[in-house]
GROMACS .gro file of C-alpha atoms in nm:
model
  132
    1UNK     CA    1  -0.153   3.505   0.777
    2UNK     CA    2  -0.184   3.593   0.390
    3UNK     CA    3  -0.208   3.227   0.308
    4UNK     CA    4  -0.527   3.166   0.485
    5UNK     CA    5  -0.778   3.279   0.298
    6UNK     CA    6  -0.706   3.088   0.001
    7UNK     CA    7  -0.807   2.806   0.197
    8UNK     CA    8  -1.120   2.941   0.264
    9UNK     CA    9  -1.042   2.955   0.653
   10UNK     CA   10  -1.333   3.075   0.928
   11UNK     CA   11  -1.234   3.310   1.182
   12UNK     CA   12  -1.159   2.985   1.421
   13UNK     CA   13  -0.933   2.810   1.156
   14UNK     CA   14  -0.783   3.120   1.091
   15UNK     CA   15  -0.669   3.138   1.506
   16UNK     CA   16  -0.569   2.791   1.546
   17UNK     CA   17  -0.358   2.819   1.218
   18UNK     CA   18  -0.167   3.117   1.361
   19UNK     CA   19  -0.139   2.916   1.690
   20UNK     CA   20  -0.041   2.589   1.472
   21UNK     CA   21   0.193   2.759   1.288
   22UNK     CA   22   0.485   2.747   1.560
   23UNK     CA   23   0.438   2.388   1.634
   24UNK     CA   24   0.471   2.326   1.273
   25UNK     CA   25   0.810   2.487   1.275
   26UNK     CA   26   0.900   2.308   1.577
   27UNK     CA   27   0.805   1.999   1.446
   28UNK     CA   28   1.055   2.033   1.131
   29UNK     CA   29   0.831   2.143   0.869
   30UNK     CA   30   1.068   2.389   0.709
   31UNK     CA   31   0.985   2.756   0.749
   32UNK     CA   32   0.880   2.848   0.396
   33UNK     CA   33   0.610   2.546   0.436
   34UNK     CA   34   0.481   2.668   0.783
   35UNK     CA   35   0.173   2.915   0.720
   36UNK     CA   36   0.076   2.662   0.443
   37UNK     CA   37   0.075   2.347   0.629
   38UNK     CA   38  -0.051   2.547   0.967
   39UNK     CA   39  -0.331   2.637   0.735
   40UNK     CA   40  -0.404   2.265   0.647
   41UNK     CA   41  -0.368   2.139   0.966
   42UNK     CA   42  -0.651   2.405   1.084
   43UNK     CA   43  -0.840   2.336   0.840
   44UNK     CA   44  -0.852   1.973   0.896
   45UNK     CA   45  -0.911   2.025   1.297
   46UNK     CA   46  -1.199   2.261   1.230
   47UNK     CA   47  -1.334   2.148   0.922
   48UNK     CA   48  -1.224   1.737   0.809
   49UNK     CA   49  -0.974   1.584   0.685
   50UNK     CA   50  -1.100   1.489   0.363
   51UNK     CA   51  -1.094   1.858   0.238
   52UNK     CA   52  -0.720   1.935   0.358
   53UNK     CA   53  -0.613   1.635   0.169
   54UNK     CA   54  -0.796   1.733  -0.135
   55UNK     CA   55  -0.604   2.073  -0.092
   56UNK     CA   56  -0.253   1.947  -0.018
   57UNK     CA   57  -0.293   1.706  -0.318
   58UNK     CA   58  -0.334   2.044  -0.512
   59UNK     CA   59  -0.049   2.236  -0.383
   60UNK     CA   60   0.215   1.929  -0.308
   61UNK     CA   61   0.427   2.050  -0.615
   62UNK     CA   62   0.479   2.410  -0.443
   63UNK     CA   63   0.586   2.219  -0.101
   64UNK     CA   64   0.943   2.100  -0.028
   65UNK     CA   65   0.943   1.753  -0.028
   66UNK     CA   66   1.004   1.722   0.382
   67UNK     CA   67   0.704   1.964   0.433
   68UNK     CA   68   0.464   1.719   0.192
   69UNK     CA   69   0.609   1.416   0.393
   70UNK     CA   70   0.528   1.578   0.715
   71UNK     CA   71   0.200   1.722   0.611
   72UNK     CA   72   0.114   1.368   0.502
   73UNK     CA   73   0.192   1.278   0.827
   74UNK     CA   74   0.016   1.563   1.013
   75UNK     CA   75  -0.295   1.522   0.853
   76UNK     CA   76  -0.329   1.153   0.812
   77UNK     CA   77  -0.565   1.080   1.089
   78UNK     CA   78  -0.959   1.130   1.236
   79UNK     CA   79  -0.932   1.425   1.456
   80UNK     CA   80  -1.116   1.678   1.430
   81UNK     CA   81  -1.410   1.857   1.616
   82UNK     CA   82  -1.668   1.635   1.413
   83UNK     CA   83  -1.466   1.323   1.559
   84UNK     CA   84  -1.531   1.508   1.909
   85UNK     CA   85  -1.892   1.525   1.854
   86UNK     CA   86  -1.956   1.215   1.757
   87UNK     CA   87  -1.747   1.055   2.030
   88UNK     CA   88  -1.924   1.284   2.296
   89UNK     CA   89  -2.245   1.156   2.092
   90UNK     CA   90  -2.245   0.816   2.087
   91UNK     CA   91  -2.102   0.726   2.427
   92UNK     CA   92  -2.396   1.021   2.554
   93UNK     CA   93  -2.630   0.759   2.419
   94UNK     CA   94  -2.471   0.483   2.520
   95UNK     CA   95  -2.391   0.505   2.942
   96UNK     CA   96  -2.647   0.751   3.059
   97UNK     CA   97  -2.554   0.656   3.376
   98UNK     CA   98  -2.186   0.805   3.332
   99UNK     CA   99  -2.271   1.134   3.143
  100UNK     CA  100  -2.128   1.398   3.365
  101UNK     CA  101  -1.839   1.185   3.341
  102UNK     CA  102  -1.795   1.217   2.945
  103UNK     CA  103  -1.691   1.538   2.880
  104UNK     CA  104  -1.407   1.510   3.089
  105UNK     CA  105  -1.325   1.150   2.893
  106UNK     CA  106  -1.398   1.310   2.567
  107UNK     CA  107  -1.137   1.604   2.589
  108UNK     CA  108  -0.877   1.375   2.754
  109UNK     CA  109  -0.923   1.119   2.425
  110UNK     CA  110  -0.907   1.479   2.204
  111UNK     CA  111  -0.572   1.545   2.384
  112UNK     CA  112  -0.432   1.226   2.351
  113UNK     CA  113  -0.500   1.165   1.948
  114UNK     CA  114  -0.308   1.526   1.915
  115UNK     CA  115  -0.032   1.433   2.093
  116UNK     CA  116  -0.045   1.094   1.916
  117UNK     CA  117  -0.019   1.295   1.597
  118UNK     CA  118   0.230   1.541   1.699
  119UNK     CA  119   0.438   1.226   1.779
  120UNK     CA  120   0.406   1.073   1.486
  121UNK     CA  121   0.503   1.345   1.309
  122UNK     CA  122   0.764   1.419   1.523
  123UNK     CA  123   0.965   1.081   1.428
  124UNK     CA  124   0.848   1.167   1.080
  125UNK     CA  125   1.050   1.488   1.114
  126UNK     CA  126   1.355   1.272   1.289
  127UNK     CA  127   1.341   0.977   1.009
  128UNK     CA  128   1.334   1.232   0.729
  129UNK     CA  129   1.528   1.494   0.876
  130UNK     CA  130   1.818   1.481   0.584
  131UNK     CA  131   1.567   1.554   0.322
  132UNK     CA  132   1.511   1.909   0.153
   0.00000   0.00000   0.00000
């Protein structure tokens, strides 16, 4: 992915960006937007959202609009792997009676925000699917 470096990407971004990238498309961010908004959306799993908003806002007048409402959408929310360490964190402190039951609790949570998102997005891709 070209793209990626600009947004200063680690090797780890970099692979979930090329794995992102698809599920962007499928989700109806329009091709030209893809490796851009995969790029955001790996930086803002690996990194925080915070920086991949500060990006976007820097780049939303080479998006279509559709891809800047679905980015908007896409990265509008808390996860992230800090959000997983701090969930694995705090409830590690506060049942030590259940910890080798966390882990298992924490990932299931992790999977359930993404496909939260993904949803989300995904009826901001039907709602706004008439938009260029």
């Amino acid at each position: 992915m070209p793209q990626s470096s600009s947004f200063g990407l680690s090797a780890v971004g970099d692979l979930a960006a090329r794995g992102l990238r698809p599920l962007a498309i499928a989700l109806g961010l329009p091709s030209a937007d893809a490796t851009t908004g995969a790029c955001l959306w790996s930086k803002e799993l690996v990194s925080n959202e915070y920086e991949s908003l500060k990006v976007l806002a820097e780049i939303s007048s080479t998006l279509s609009t559709r891809g800047l409402i679905l980015l908007i959408y896409l990265l509008a929310s808390f996860l992230n792997i800090y959000s997983f360490g701090f969930q694995f964190g705090v409830f590690w402190h506060l049942l030590p009676a259940r910890r080798k039951d966390l882990f298992p609790l924490v990932v299931k949570a992790f999977g359930v925000a993404f496909a939260a998102r993904v949803l989300t997005a995904l009826v901001g891709g039907i709602v706004f699917g008439g938009v260029s």
